[in-house]
Protein backbone atom coordinates (compact mmCIF):
# COMPACT_ATOMS: atom_id res chain seq x y z
CA UNK A 1 0.00 0.00 0.00
CA UNK A 2 1.36 3.40 -0.96
CA UNK A 3 1.53 6.31 1.44
CA UNK A 4 -1.56 8.49 1.04
CA UNK A 5 -1.25 11.98 -0.41
CA UNK A 6 -1.54 14.84 2.05
CA UNK A 7 -2.44 17.80 -0.18
CA UNK A 8 -6.16 17.46 0.57
CA UNK A 9 -6.69 18.51 4.15
CA UNK A 10 -10.02 18.29 5.90
CA UNK A 11 -11.23 20.10 9.00
CA UNK A 12 -14.32 19.97 11.14
CA UNK A 13 -15.29 22.69 13.57
CA UNK A 14 -15.89 19.91 16.12
CA UNK A 15 -12.21 18.83 16.01
CA UNK A 16 -10.39 19.05 19.34
CA UNK A 17 -8.42 22.30 19.36
CA UNK A 18 -10.60 23.81 16.65
CA UNK A 19 -13.95 23.38 18.29
CA UNK A 20 -16.40 26.26 18.30
CA UNK A 21 -20.02 26.55 17.42
CA UNK A 22 -21.07 28.55 14.35
CA UNK A 23 -22.55 31.20 16.66
CA UNK A 24 -19.19 31.93 18.32
CA UNK A 25 -18.17 34.66 15.92
CA UNK A 26 -15.52 36.04 18.26
CA UNK A 27 -13.53 32.82 17.78
CA UNK A 28 -13.47 32.97 13.95
CA UNK A 29 -10.14 34.86 13.57
CA UNK A 30 -8.28 32.45 15.87
CA UNK A 31 -9.80 29.30 14.32
CA UNK A 32 -9.06 30.39 10.76
CA UNK A 33 -5.48 31.18 11.80
CA UNK A 34 -5.16 27.63 13.18
CA UNK A 35 -6.59 26.05 10.02
CA UNK A 36 -4.60 28.16 7.57
CA UNK A 37 -1.18 28.70 9.16
CA UNK A 38 -0.63 27.27 12.65
CA UNK A 39 -2.21 23.84 12.99
CA UNK A 40 -4.00 22.73 16.13
CA UNK A 41 -4.38 20.08 18.84
CA UNK A 42 -0.72 19.62 19.80
CA UNK A 43 -0.07 16.32 21.54
CA UNK A 44 3.12 14.56 22.71
CA UNK A 45 3.76 11.00 21.52
CA UNK A 46 4.69 8.64 24.37
CA UNK A 47 5.86 5.69 22.23
CA UNK A 48 5.90 4.43 18.65
CA UNK A 49 5.59 0.94 17.19
CA UNK A 50 6.48 0.12 13.58
CA UNK A 51 5.34 -2.93 11.61
CA UNK A 52 6.37 -2.65 7.96
CA UNK A 53 4.84 0.56 6.64
CA UNK A 54 2.30 0.77 9.50
CA UNK A 55 3.38 3.21 12.20
CA UNK A 56 1.33 3.41 15.39
CA UNK A 57 1.74 6.45 17.64
CA UNK A 58 0.77 5.87 21.28
CA UNK A 59 -0.02 9.02 23.25
CA UNK A 60 -0.77 7.30 26.58
CA UNK A 61 -3.79 9.61 27.01
CA UNK A 62 -6.81 10.54 24.91
CA UNK A 63 -5.44 12.55 21.97
CA UNK A 64 -8.65 13.79 20.30
CA UNK A 65 -7.48 13.10 16.73
CA UNK A 66 -9.83 11.59 14.15
CA UNK A 67 -9.19 9.53 11.04
CA UNK A 68 -8.81 11.24 7.64
CA UNK A 69 -6.96 14.29 8.93
CA UNK A 70 -3.35 15.13 8.05
CA UNK A 71 -0.95 14.90 10.99
CA UNK A 72 2.12 17.16 11.15
CA UNK A 73 5.29 15.88 12.84
CA UNK A 74 7.86 18.63 13.46
CA UNK A 75 10.68 16.64 15.05
CA UNK A 76 12.19 13.17 15.17
CA UNK A 77 12.95 10.81 12.31
CA UNK A 78 9.45 11.07 10.84
CA UNK A 79 9.78 14.82 10.25
CA UNK A 80 12.21 14.13 7.37
CA UNK A 81 9.70 11.94 5.48
CA UNK A 82 7.04 13.61 3.28
CA UNK A 83 7.65 16.96 4.94
CA UNK A 84 6.49 15.45 8.23
CA UNK A 85 2.86 15.24 7.04
CA UNK A 86 0.92 11.96 7.11
CA UNK A 87 -2.68 10.87 6.58
CA UNK A 88 -4.26 9.42 9.72
CA UNK A 89 -5.62 5.99 8.74
CA UNK A 90 -7.15 4.82 12.01
CA UNK A 91 -7.55 5.98 15.59
CA UNK A 92 -8.35 4.57 19.01
CA UNK A 93 -8.69 6.67 22.15
CA UNK A 94 -4.92 6.67 22.86
CA UNK A 95 -3.32 5.68 19.53
CA UNK A 96 -3.37 6.44 15.84
CA UNK A 97 -2.04 4.55 12.82
CA UNK A 98 -0.26 6.00 9.80
CA UNK A 99 0.85 4.31 6.57
CA UNK A 100 4.38 5.52 5.80
CA UNK A 101 6.42 4.20 2.87
CA UNK A 102 10.04 3.75 3.91
CA UNK A 103 9.21 3.99 7.60
CA UNK A 104 12.23 3.66 9.91
CA UNK A 105 12.51 0.31 11.73
CA UNK A 106 12.22 2.07 15.07
CA UNK A 107 11.12 5.53 16.12
CA UNK A 108 11.61 7.10 19.53
CA UNK A 109 8.64 8.80 21.21
CA UNK A 110 8.71 12.16 22.96
CA UNK A 111 7.98 14.32 19.91
CA UNK A 112 5.00 16.62 19.31
CA UNK A 113 2.31 16.22 16.65
CA UNK A 114 -0.61 18.39 15.56
CA UNK A 115 -3.19 18.60 12.79
CA UNK A 116 -1.42 20.14 9.81
CA UNK A 117 -2.42 23.63 8.65
CA UNK A 118 -3.05 24.44 4.99
CA UNK A 119 0.40 26.03 4.72
CA UNK A 120 -0.56 29.68 4.36
CA UNK A 121 1.74 32.31 5.85
CA UNK A 122 0.15 35.02 8.00
CA UNK A 123 1.84 38.22 6.79
CA UNK A 124 -0.43 40.87 8.32
CA UNK A 125 -2.80 40.92 11.26
CA UNK A 126 -4.46 43.94 12.79
CA UNK A 127 -7.67 43.50 14.71
CA UNK A 128 -10.15 41.63 12.58
CA UNK A 129 -8.13 41.81 9.36
CA UNK A 130 -5.77 38.97 8.38
CA UNK A 131 -3.69 38.76 5.21
CA UNK A 132 -2.26 35.36 4.27
CA UNK A 133 0.26 34.54 1.55
CA UNK A 134 -0.03 31.28 -0.39
CA UNK A 135 1.13 29.81 -3.70
CA UNK A 136 -0.88 29.62 -6.90
CA UNK A 137 -0.60 26.54 -9.12
CA UNK A 138 2.13 28.27 -11.14
CA UNK A 139 4.06 28.95 -7.88
CA UNK A 140 3.42 32.71 -7.91
CA UNK A 141 2.44 34.37 -4.66
CA UNK A 142 -1.21 35.09 -3.98
CA UNK A 143 -2.68 36.89 -0.99
CA UNK A 144 -5.91 36.20 0.84
CA UNK A 145 -7.43 38.98 2.91
CA UNK A 146 -9.99 37.92 5.48
CA UNK A 147 -12.11 40.53 7.22
CA UNK A 148 -14.09 39.20 10.17
CA UNK A 149 -17.21 41.08 11.25
CA UNK A 150 -17.33 41.08 15.05
CA UNK A 151 -19.59 42.84 17.49
CA UNK A 152 -22.96 42.42 19.11
CA UNK A 153 -24.68 44.38 16.33
CA UNK A 154 -24.06 41.53 13.88
CA UNK A 155 -26.52 38.71 14.31
CA UNK A 156 -24.62 36.28 12.08
CA UNK A 157 -21.02 35.44 11.23
CA UNK A 158 -19.29 36.86 8.18
CA UNK A 159 -15.87 36.26 6.75
CA UNK A 160 -15.19 38.51 3.78
CA UNK A 161 -12.41 37.00 1.61
CA UNK A 162 -10.55 38.88 -1.10
CA UNK A 163 -7.75 37.38 -3.25
mmCIF file with all atom_site columns, C-alpha atoms in Angstrom:
data_model
loop_
_atom_site.group_PDB
_atom_site.id
_atom_site.type_symbol
_atom_site.label_atom_id
_atom_site.label_alt_id
_atom_site.label_comp_id
_atom_site.label_asym_id
_atom_site.label_entity_id
_atom_site.label_seq_id
_atom_site.pdbx_PDB_ins_code
_atom_site.Cartn_x
_atom_site.Cartn_y
_atom_site.Cartn_z
_atom_site.occupancy
_atom_site.B_iso_or_equiv
_atom_site.pdbx_formal_charge
_atom_site.auth_seq_id
_atom_site.auth_comp_id
_atom_site.auth_asym_id
_atom_site.auth_atom_id
_atom_site.pdbx_PDB_model_num
ATOM 1   C CA . UNK A 1 1   ? 0.000   0.000  0.000   1.00 0.00 ? 1   UNK A CA 1
ATOM 2   C CA . UNK A 1 2   ? 1.360   3.396  -0.960  1.00 0.00 ? 2   UNK A CA 1
ATOM 3   C CA . UNK A 1 3   ? 1.532   6.312  1.440   1.00 0.00 ? 3   UNK A CA 1
ATOM 4   C CA . UNK A 1 4   ? -1.561  8.490  1.036   1.00 0.00 ? 4   UNK A CA 1
ATOM 5   C CA . UNK A 1 5   ? -1.251  11.982 -0.413  1.00 0.00 ? 5   UNK A CA 1
ATOM 6   C CA . UNK A 1 6   ? -1.539  14.836 2.048   1.00 0.00 ? 6   UNK A CA 1
ATOM 7   C CA . UNK A 1 7   ? -2.442  17.797 -0.176  1.00 0.00 ? 7   UNK A CA 1
ATOM 8   C CA . UNK A 1 8   ? -6.158  17.461 0.569   1.00 0.00 ? 8   UNK A CA 1
ATOM 9   C CA . UNK A 1 9   ? -6.694  18.506 4.152   1.00 0.00 ? 9   UNK A CA 1
ATOM 10  C CA . UNK A 1 10  ? -10.021 18.287 5.904   1.00 0.00 ? 10  UNK A CA 1
ATOM 11  C CA . UNK A 1 11  ? -11.230 20.101 9.004   1.00 0.00 ? 11  UNK A CA 1
ATOM 12  C CA . UNK A 1 12  ? -14.324 19.965 11.141  1.00 0.00 ? 12  UNK A CA 1
ATOM 13  C CA . UNK A 1 13  ? -15.294 22.693 13.571  1.00 0.00 ? 13  UNK A CA 1
ATOM 14  C CA . UNK A 1 14  ? -15.894 19.912 16.123  1.00 0.00 ? 14  UNK A CA 1
ATOM 15  C CA . UNK A 1 15  ? -12.209 18.834 16.009  1.00 0.00 ? 15  UNK A CA 1
ATOM 16  C CA . UNK A 1 16  ? -10.387 19.051 19.339  1.00 0.00 ? 16  UNK A CA 1
ATOM 17  C CA . UNK A 1 17  ? -8.425  22.303 19.362  1.00 0.00 ? 17  UNK A CA 1
ATOM 18  C CA . UNK A 1 18  ? -10.597 23.807 16.648  1.00 0.00 ? 18  UNK A CA 1
ATOM 19  C CA . UNK A 1 19  ? -13.948 23.382 18.286  1.00 0.00 ? 19  UNK A CA 1
ATOM 20  C CA . UNK A 1 20  ? -16.398 26.263 18.303  1.00 0.00 ? 20  UNK A CA 1
ATOM 21  C CA . UNK A 1 21  ? -20.020 26.547 17.422  1.00 0.00 ? 21  UNK A CA 1
ATOM 22  C CA . UNK A 1 22  ? -21.068 28.545 14.347  1.00 0.00 ? 22  UNK A CA 1
ATOM 23  C CA . UNK A 1 23  ? -22.552 31.198 16.658  1.00 0.00 ? 23  UNK A CA 1
ATOM 24  C CA . UNK A 1 24  ? -19.191 31.928 18.315  1.00 0.00 ? 24  UNK A CA 1
ATOM 25  C CA . UNK A 1 25  ? -18.174 34.657 15.916  1.00 0.00 ? 25  UNK A CA 1
ATOM 26  C CA . UNK A 1 26  ? -15.523 36.037 18.259  1.00 0.00 ? 26  UNK A CA 1
ATOM 27  C CA . UNK A 1 27  ? -13.529 32.821 17.778  1.00 0.00 ? 27  UNK A CA 1
ATOM 28  C CA . UNK A 1 28  ? -13.469 32.975 13.955  1.00 0.00 ? 28  UNK A CA 1
ATOM 29  C CA . UNK A 1 29  ? -10.136 34.860 13.566  1.00 0.00 ? 29  UNK A CA 1
ATOM 30  C CA . UNK A 1 30  ? -8.279  32.450 15.873  1.00 0.00 ? 30  UNK A CA 1
ATOM 31  C CA . UNK A 1 31  ? -9.801  29.304 14.325  1.00 0.00 ? 31  UNK A CA 1
ATOM 32  C CA . UNK A 1 32  ? -9.062  30.392 10.756  1.00 0.00 ? 32  UNK A CA 1
ATOM 33  C CA . UNK A 1 33  ? -5.482  31.180 11.797  1.00 0.00 ? 33  UNK A CA 1
ATOM 34  C CA . UNK A 1 34  ? -5.157  27.632 13.179  1.00 0.00 ? 34  UNK A CA 1
ATOM 35  C CA . UNK A 1 35  ? -6.588  26.045 10.017  1.00 0.00 ? 35  UNK A CA 1
ATOM 36  C CA . UNK A 1 36  ? -4.599  28.159 7.569   1.00 0.00 ? 36  UNK A CA 1
ATOM 37  C CA . UNK A 1 37  ? -1.185  28.700 9.164   1.00 0.00 ? 37  UNK A CA 1
ATOM 38  C CA . UNK A 1 38  ? -0.632  27.273 12.653  1.00 0.00 ? 38  UNK A CA 1
ATOM 39  C CA . UNK A 1 39  ? -2.208  23.844 12.991  1.00 0.00 ? 39  UNK A CA 1
ATOM 40  C CA . UNK A 1 40  ? -4.000  22.726 16.126  1.00 0.00 ? 40  UNK A CA 1
ATOM 41  C CA . UNK A 1 41  ? -4.379  20.077 18.838  1.00 0.00 ? 41  UNK A CA 1
ATOM 42  C CA . UNK A 1 42  ? -0.719  19.618 19.795  1.00 0.00 ? 42  UNK A CA 1
ATOM 43  C CA . UNK A 1 43  ? -0.066  16.316 21.545  1.00 0.00 ? 43  UNK A CA 1
ATOM 44  C CA . UNK A 1 44  ? 3.121   14.558 22.715  1.00 0.00 ? 44  UNK A CA 1
ATOM 45  C CA . UNK A 1 45  ? 3.761   11.000 21.524  1.00 0.00 ? 45  UNK A CA 1
ATOM 46  C CA . UNK A 1 46  ? 4.695   8.635  24.372  1.00 0.00 ? 46  UNK A CA 1
ATOM 47  C CA . UNK A 1 47  ? 5.860   5.692  22.229  1.00 0.00 ? 47  UNK A CA 1
ATOM 48  C CA . UNK A 1 48  ? 5.900   4.428  18.653  1.00 0.00 ? 48  UNK A CA 1
ATOM 49  C CA . UNK A 1 49  ? 5.593   0.941  17.189  1.00 0.00 ? 49  UNK A CA 1
ATOM 50  C CA . UNK A 1 50  ? 6.483   0.120  13.580  1.00 0.00 ? 50  UNK A CA 1
ATOM 51  C CA . UNK A 1 51  ? 5.341   -2.926 11.607  1.00 0.00 ? 51  UNK A CA 1
ATOM 52  C CA . UNK A 1 52  ? 6.370   -2.650 7.955   1.00 0.00 ? 52  UNK A CA 1
ATOM 53  C CA . UNK A 1 53  ? 4.842   0.558  6.643   1.00 0.00 ? 53  UNK A CA 1
ATOM 54  C CA . UNK A 1 54  ? 2.296   0.771  9.496   1.00 0.00 ? 54  UNK A CA 1
ATOM 55  C CA . UNK A 1 55  ? 3.377   3.215  12.198  1.00 0.00 ? 55  UNK A CA 1
ATOM 56  C CA . UNK A 1 56  ? 1.326   3.407  15.393  1.00 0.00 ? 56  UNK A CA 1
ATOM 57  C CA . UNK A 1 57  ? 1.740   6.447  17.640  1.00 0.00 ? 57  UNK A CA 1
ATOM 58  C CA . UNK A 1 58  ? 0.771   5.873  21.279  1.00 0.00 ? 58  UNK A CA 1
ATOM 59  C CA . UNK A 1 59  ? -0.019  9.018  23.253  1.00 0.00 ? 59  UNK A CA 1
ATOM 60  C CA . UNK A 1 60  ? -0.773  7.303  26.576  1.00 0.00 ? 60  UNK A CA 1
ATOM 61  C CA . UNK A 1 61  ? -3.786  9.608  27.007  1.00 0.00 ? 61  UNK A CA 1
ATOM 62  C CA . UNK A 1 62  ? -6.812  10.540 24.908  1.00 0.00 ? 62  UNK A CA 1
ATOM 63  C CA . UNK A 1 63  ? -5.444  12.545 21.966  1.00 0.00 ? 63  UNK A CA 1
ATOM 64  C CA . UNK A 1 64  ? -8.649  13.790 20.305  1.00 0.00 ? 64  UNK A CA 1
ATOM 65  C CA . UNK A 1 65  ? -7.477  13.104 16.725  1.00 0.00 ? 65  UNK A CA 1
ATOM 66  C CA . UNK A 1 66  ? -9.835  11.592 14.150  1.00 0.00 ? 66  UNK A CA 1
ATOM 67  C CA . UNK A 1 67  ? -9.186  9.534  11.039  1.00 0.00 ? 67  UNK A CA 1
ATOM 68  C CA . UNK A 1 68  ? -8.813  11.241 7.640   1.00 0.00 ? 68  UNK A CA 1
ATOM 69  C CA . UNK A 1 69  ? -6.958  14.294 8.933   1.00 0.00 ? 69  UNK A CA 1
ATOM 70  C CA . UNK A 1 70  ? -3.351  15.131 8.050   1.00 0.00 ? 70  UNK A CA 1
ATOM 71  C CA . UNK A 1 71  ? -0.952  14.904 10.993  1.00 0.00 ? 71  UNK A CA 1
ATOM 72  C CA . UNK A 1 72  ? 2.124   17.156 11.145  1.00 0.00 ? 72  UNK A CA 1
ATOM 73  C CA . UNK A 1 73  ? 5.289   15.878 12.845  1.00 0.00 ? 73  UNK A CA 1
ATOM 74  C CA . UNK A 1 74  ? 7.861   18.632 13.460  1.00 0.00 ? 74  UNK A CA 1
ATOM 75  C CA . UNK A 1 75  ? 10.685  16.640 15.048  1.00 0.00 ? 75  UNK A CA 1
ATOM 76  C CA . UNK A 1 76  ? 12.191  13.175 15.170  1.00 0.00 ? 76  UNK A CA 1
ATOM 77  C CA . UNK A 1 77  ? 12.951  10.813 12.310  1.00 0.00 ? 77  UNK A CA 1
ATOM 78  C CA . UNK A 1 78  ? 9.446   11.073 10.841  1.00 0.00 ? 78  UNK A CA 1
ATOM 79  C CA . UNK A 1 79  ? 9.777   14.824 10.251  1.00 0.00 ? 79  UNK A CA 1
ATOM 80  C CA . UNK A 1 80  ? 12.206  14.131 7.372   1.00 0.00 ? 80  UNK A CA 1
ATOM 81  C CA . UNK A 1 81  ? 9.699   11.940 5.484   1.00 0.00 ? 81  UNK A CA 1
ATOM 82  C CA . UNK A 1 82  ? 7.036   13.606 3.284   1.00 0.00 ? 82  UNK A CA 1
ATOM 83  C CA . UNK A 1 83  ? 7.654   16.963 4.940   1.00 0.00 ? 83  UNK A CA 1
ATOM 84  C CA . UNK A 1 84  ? 6.490   15.453 8.226   1.00 0.00 ? 84  UNK A CA 1
ATOM 85  C CA . UNK A 1 85  ? 2.862   15.237 7.042   1.00 0.00 ? 85  UNK A CA 1
ATOM 86  C CA . UNK A 1 86  ? 0.922   11.962 7.107   1.00 0.00 ? 86  UNK A CA 1
ATOM 87  C CA . UNK A 1 87  ? -2.681  10.872 6.577   1.00 0.00 ? 87  UNK A CA 1
ATOM 88  C CA . UNK A 1 88  ? -4.263  9.415  9.725   1.00 0.00 ? 88  UNK A CA 1
ATOM 89  C CA . UNK A 1 89  ? -5.615  5.989  8.735   1.00 0.00 ? 89  UNK A CA 1
ATOM 90  C CA . UNK A 1 90  ? -7.155  4.818  12.009  1.00 0.00 ? 90  UNK A CA 1
ATOM 91  C CA . UNK A 1 91  ? -7.553  5.976  15.593  1.00 0.00 ? 91  UNK A CA 1
ATOM 92  C CA . UNK A 1 92  ? -8.350  4.571  19.015  1.00 0.00 ? 92  UNK A CA 1
ATOM 93  C CA . UNK A 1 93  ? -8.691  6.668  22.155  1.00 0.00 ? 93  UNK A CA 1
ATOM 94  C CA . UNK A 1 94  ? -4.923  6.670  22.859  1.00 0.00 ? 94  UNK A CA 1
ATOM 95  C CA . UNK A 1 95  ? -3.318  5.676  19.529  1.00 0.00 ? 95  UNK A CA 1
ATOM 96  C CA . UNK A 1 96  ? -3.365  6.440  15.836  1.00 0.00 ? 96  UNK A CA 1
ATOM 97  C CA . UNK A 1 97  ? -2.041  4.547  12.823  1.00 0.00 ? 97  UNK A CA 1
ATOM 98  C CA . UNK A 1 98  ? -0.263  6.000  9.797   1.00 0.00 ? 98  UNK A CA 1
ATOM 99  C CA . UNK A 1 99  ? 0.852   4.312  6.568   1.00 0.00 ? 99  UNK A CA 1
ATOM 100 C CA . UNK A 1 100 ? 4.383   5.516  5.804   1.00 0.00 ? 100 UNK A CA 1
ATOM 101 C CA . UNK A 1 101 ? 6.417   4.200  2.873   1.00 0.00 ? 101 UNK A CA 1
ATOM 102 C CA . UNK A 1 102 ? 10.042  3.747  3.906   1.00 0.00 ? 102 UNK A CA 1
ATOM 103 C CA . UNK A 1 103 ? 9.213   3.995  7.604   1.00 0.00 ? 103 UNK A CA 1
ATOM 104 C CA . UNK A 1 104 ? 12.226  3.656  9.908   1.00 0.00 ? 104 UNK A CA 1
ATOM 105 C CA . UNK A 1 105 ? 12.507  0.312  11.727  1.00 0.00 ? 105 UNK A CA 1
ATOM 106 C CA . UNK A 1 106 ? 12.219  2.068  15.072  1.00 0.00 ? 106 UNK A CA 1
ATOM 107 C CA . UNK A 1 107 ? 11.123  5.533  16.116  1.00 0.00 ? 107 UNK A CA 1
ATOM 108 C CA . UNK A 1 108 ? 11.612  7.100  19.532  1.00 0.00 ? 108 UNK A CA 1
ATOM 109 C CA . UNK A 1 109 ? 8.642   8.805  21.214  1.00 0.00 ? 109 UNK A CA 1
ATOM 110 C CA . UNK A 1 110 ? 8.712   12.164 22.959  1.00 0.00 ? 110 UNK A CA 1
ATOM 111 C CA . UNK A 1 111 ? 7.976   14.322 19.905  1.00 0.00 ? 111 UNK A CA 1
ATOM 112 C CA . UNK A 1 112 ? 4.999   16.621 19.309  1.00 0.00 ? 112 UNK A CA 1
ATOM 113 C CA . UNK A 1 113 ? 2.308   16.216 16.651  1.00 0.00 ? 113 UNK A CA 1
ATOM 114 C CA . UNK A 1 114 ? -0.613  18.392 15.556  1.00 0.00 ? 114 UNK A CA 1
ATOM 115 C CA . UNK A 1 115 ? -3.188  18.598 12.793  1.00 0.00 ? 115 UNK A CA 1
ATOM 116 C CA . UNK A 1 116 ? -1.418  20.140 9.808   1.00 0.00 ? 116 UNK A CA 1
ATOM 117 C CA . UNK A 1 117 ? -2.425  23.633 8.650   1.00 0.00 ? 117 UNK A CA 1
ATOM 118 C CA . UNK A 1 118 ? -3.046  24.444 4.986   1.00 0.00 ? 118 UNK A CA 1
ATOM 119 C CA . UNK A 1 119 ? 0.403   26.034 4.718   1.00 0.00 ? 119 UNK A CA 1
ATOM 120 C CA . UNK A 1 120 ? -0.564  29.681 4.362   1.00 0.00 ? 120 UNK A CA 1
ATOM 121 C CA . UNK A 1 121 ? 1.740   32.315 5.853   1.00 0.00 ? 121 UNK A CA 1
ATOM 122 C CA . UNK A 1 122 ? 0.150   35.019 7.999   1.00 0.00 ? 122 UNK A CA 1
ATOM 123 C CA . UNK A 1 123 ? 1.839   38.217 6.788   1.00 0.00 ? 123 UNK A CA 1
ATOM 124 C CA . UNK A 1 124 ? -0.428  40.867 8.325   1.00 0.00 ? 124 UNK A CA 1
ATOM 125 C CA . UNK A 1 125 ? -2.804  40.918 11.257  1.00 0.00 ? 125 UNK A CA 1
ATOM 126 C CA . UNK A 1 126 ? -4.463  43.942 12.793  1.00 0.00 ? 126 UNK A CA 1
ATOM 127 C CA . UNK A 1 127 ? -7.674  43.503 14.705  1.00 0.00 ? 127 UNK A CA 1
ATOM 128 C CA . UNK A 1 128 ? -10.154 41.631 12.581  1.00 0.00 ? 128 UNK A CA 1
ATOM 129 C CA . UNK A 1 129 ? -8.127  41.813 9.359   1.00 0.00 ? 129 UNK A CA 1
ATOM 130 C CA . UNK A 1 130 ? -5.771  38.972 8.378   1.00 0.00 ? 130 UNK A CA 1
ATOM 131 C CA . UNK A 1 131 ? -3.688  38.759 5.213   1.00 0.00 ? 131 UNK A CA 1
ATOM 132 C CA . UNK A 1 132 ? -2.262  35.361 4.272   1.00 0.00 ? 132 UNK A CA 1
ATOM 133 C CA . UNK A 1 133 ? 0.257   34.543 1.546   1.00 0.00 ? 133 UNK A CA 1
ATOM 134 C CA . UNK A 1 134 ? -0.026  31.279 -0.385  1.00 0.00 ? 134 UNK A CA 1
ATOM 135 C CA . UNK A 1 135 ? 1.130   29.812 -3.697  1.00 0.00 ? 135 UNK A CA 1
ATOM 136 C CA . UNK A 1 136 ? -0.885  29.624 -6.897  1.00 0.00 ? 136 UNK A CA 1
ATOM 137 C CA . UNK A 1 137 ? -0.597  26.545 -9.118  1.00 0.00 ? 137 UNK A CA 1
ATOM 138 C CA . UNK A 1 138 ? 2.135   28.274 -11.139 1.00 0.00 ? 138 UNK A CA 1
ATOM 139 C CA . UNK A 1 139 ? 4.064   28.952 -7.880  1.00 0.00 ? 139 UNK A CA 1
ATOM 140 C CA . UNK A 1 140 ? 3.422   32.705 -7.906  1.00 0.00 ? 140 UNK A CA 1
ATOM 141 C CA . UNK A 1 141 ? 2.441   34.370 -4.662  1.00 0.00 ? 141 UNK A CA 1
ATOM 142 C CA . UNK A 1 142 ? -1.212  35.094 -3.983  1.00 0.00 ? 142 UNK A CA 1
ATOM 143 C CA . UNK A 1 143 ? -2.676  36.887 -0.992  1.00 0.00 ? 143 UNK A CA 1
ATOM 144 C CA . UNK A 1 144 ? -5.910  36.198 0.838   1.00 0.00 ? 144 UNK A CA 1
ATOM 145 C CA . UNK A 1 145 ? -7.434  38.979 2.906   1.00 0.00 ? 145 UNK A CA 1
ATOM 146 C CA . UNK A 1 146 ? -9.994  37.917 5.484   1.00 0.00 ? 146 UNK A CA 1
ATOM 147 C CA . UNK A 1 147 ? -12.111 40.531 7.219   1.00 0.00 ? 147 UNK A CA 1
ATOM 148 C CA . UNK A 1 148 ? -14.087 39.204 10.168  1.00 0.00 ? 148 UNK A CA 1
ATOM 149 C CA . UNK A 1 149 ? -17.210 41.082 11.250  1.00 0.00 ? 149 UNK A CA 1
ATOM 150 C CA . UNK A 1 150 ? -17.332 41.077 15.053  1.00 0.00 ? 150 UNK A CA 1
ATOM 151 C CA . UNK A 1 151 ? -19.589 42.843 17.494  1.00 0.00 ? 151 UNK A CA 1
ATOM 152 C CA . UNK A 1 152 ? -22.955 42.418 19.107  1.00 0.00 ? 152 UNK A CA 1
ATOM 153 C CA . UNK A 1 153 ? -24.679 44.380 16.329  1.00 0.00 ? 153 UNK A CA 1
ATOM 154 C CA . UNK A 1 154 ? -24.059 41.533 13.877  1.00 0.00 ? 154 UNK A CA 1
ATOM 155 C CA . UNK A 1 155 ? -26.522 38.710 14.312  1.00 0.00 ? 155 UNK A CA 1
ATOM 156 C CA . UNK A 1 156 ? -24.619 36.284 12.077  1.00 0.00 ? 156 UNK A CA 1
ATOM 157 C CA . UNK A 1 157 ? -21.019 35.435 11.230  1.00 0.00 ? 157 UNK A CA 1
ATOM 158 C CA . UNK A 1 158 ? -19.289 36.856 8.175   1.00 0.00 ? 158 UNK A CA 1
ATOM 159 C CA . UNK A 1 159 ? -15.868 36.264 6.752   1.00 0.00 ? 159 UNK A CA 1
ATOM 160 C CA . UNK A 1 160 ? -15.188 38.507 3.784   1.00 0.00 ? 160 UNK A CA 1
ATOM 161 C CA . UNK A 1 161 ? -12.410 36.999 1.613   1.00 0.00 ? 161 UNK A CA 1
ATOM 162 C CA . UNK A 1 162 ? -10.548 38.881 -1.104  1.00 0.00 ? 162 UNK A CA 1
ATOM 163 C CA . UNK A 1 163 ? -7.752  37.375 -3.246  1.00 0.00 ? 163 UNK A CA 1
#
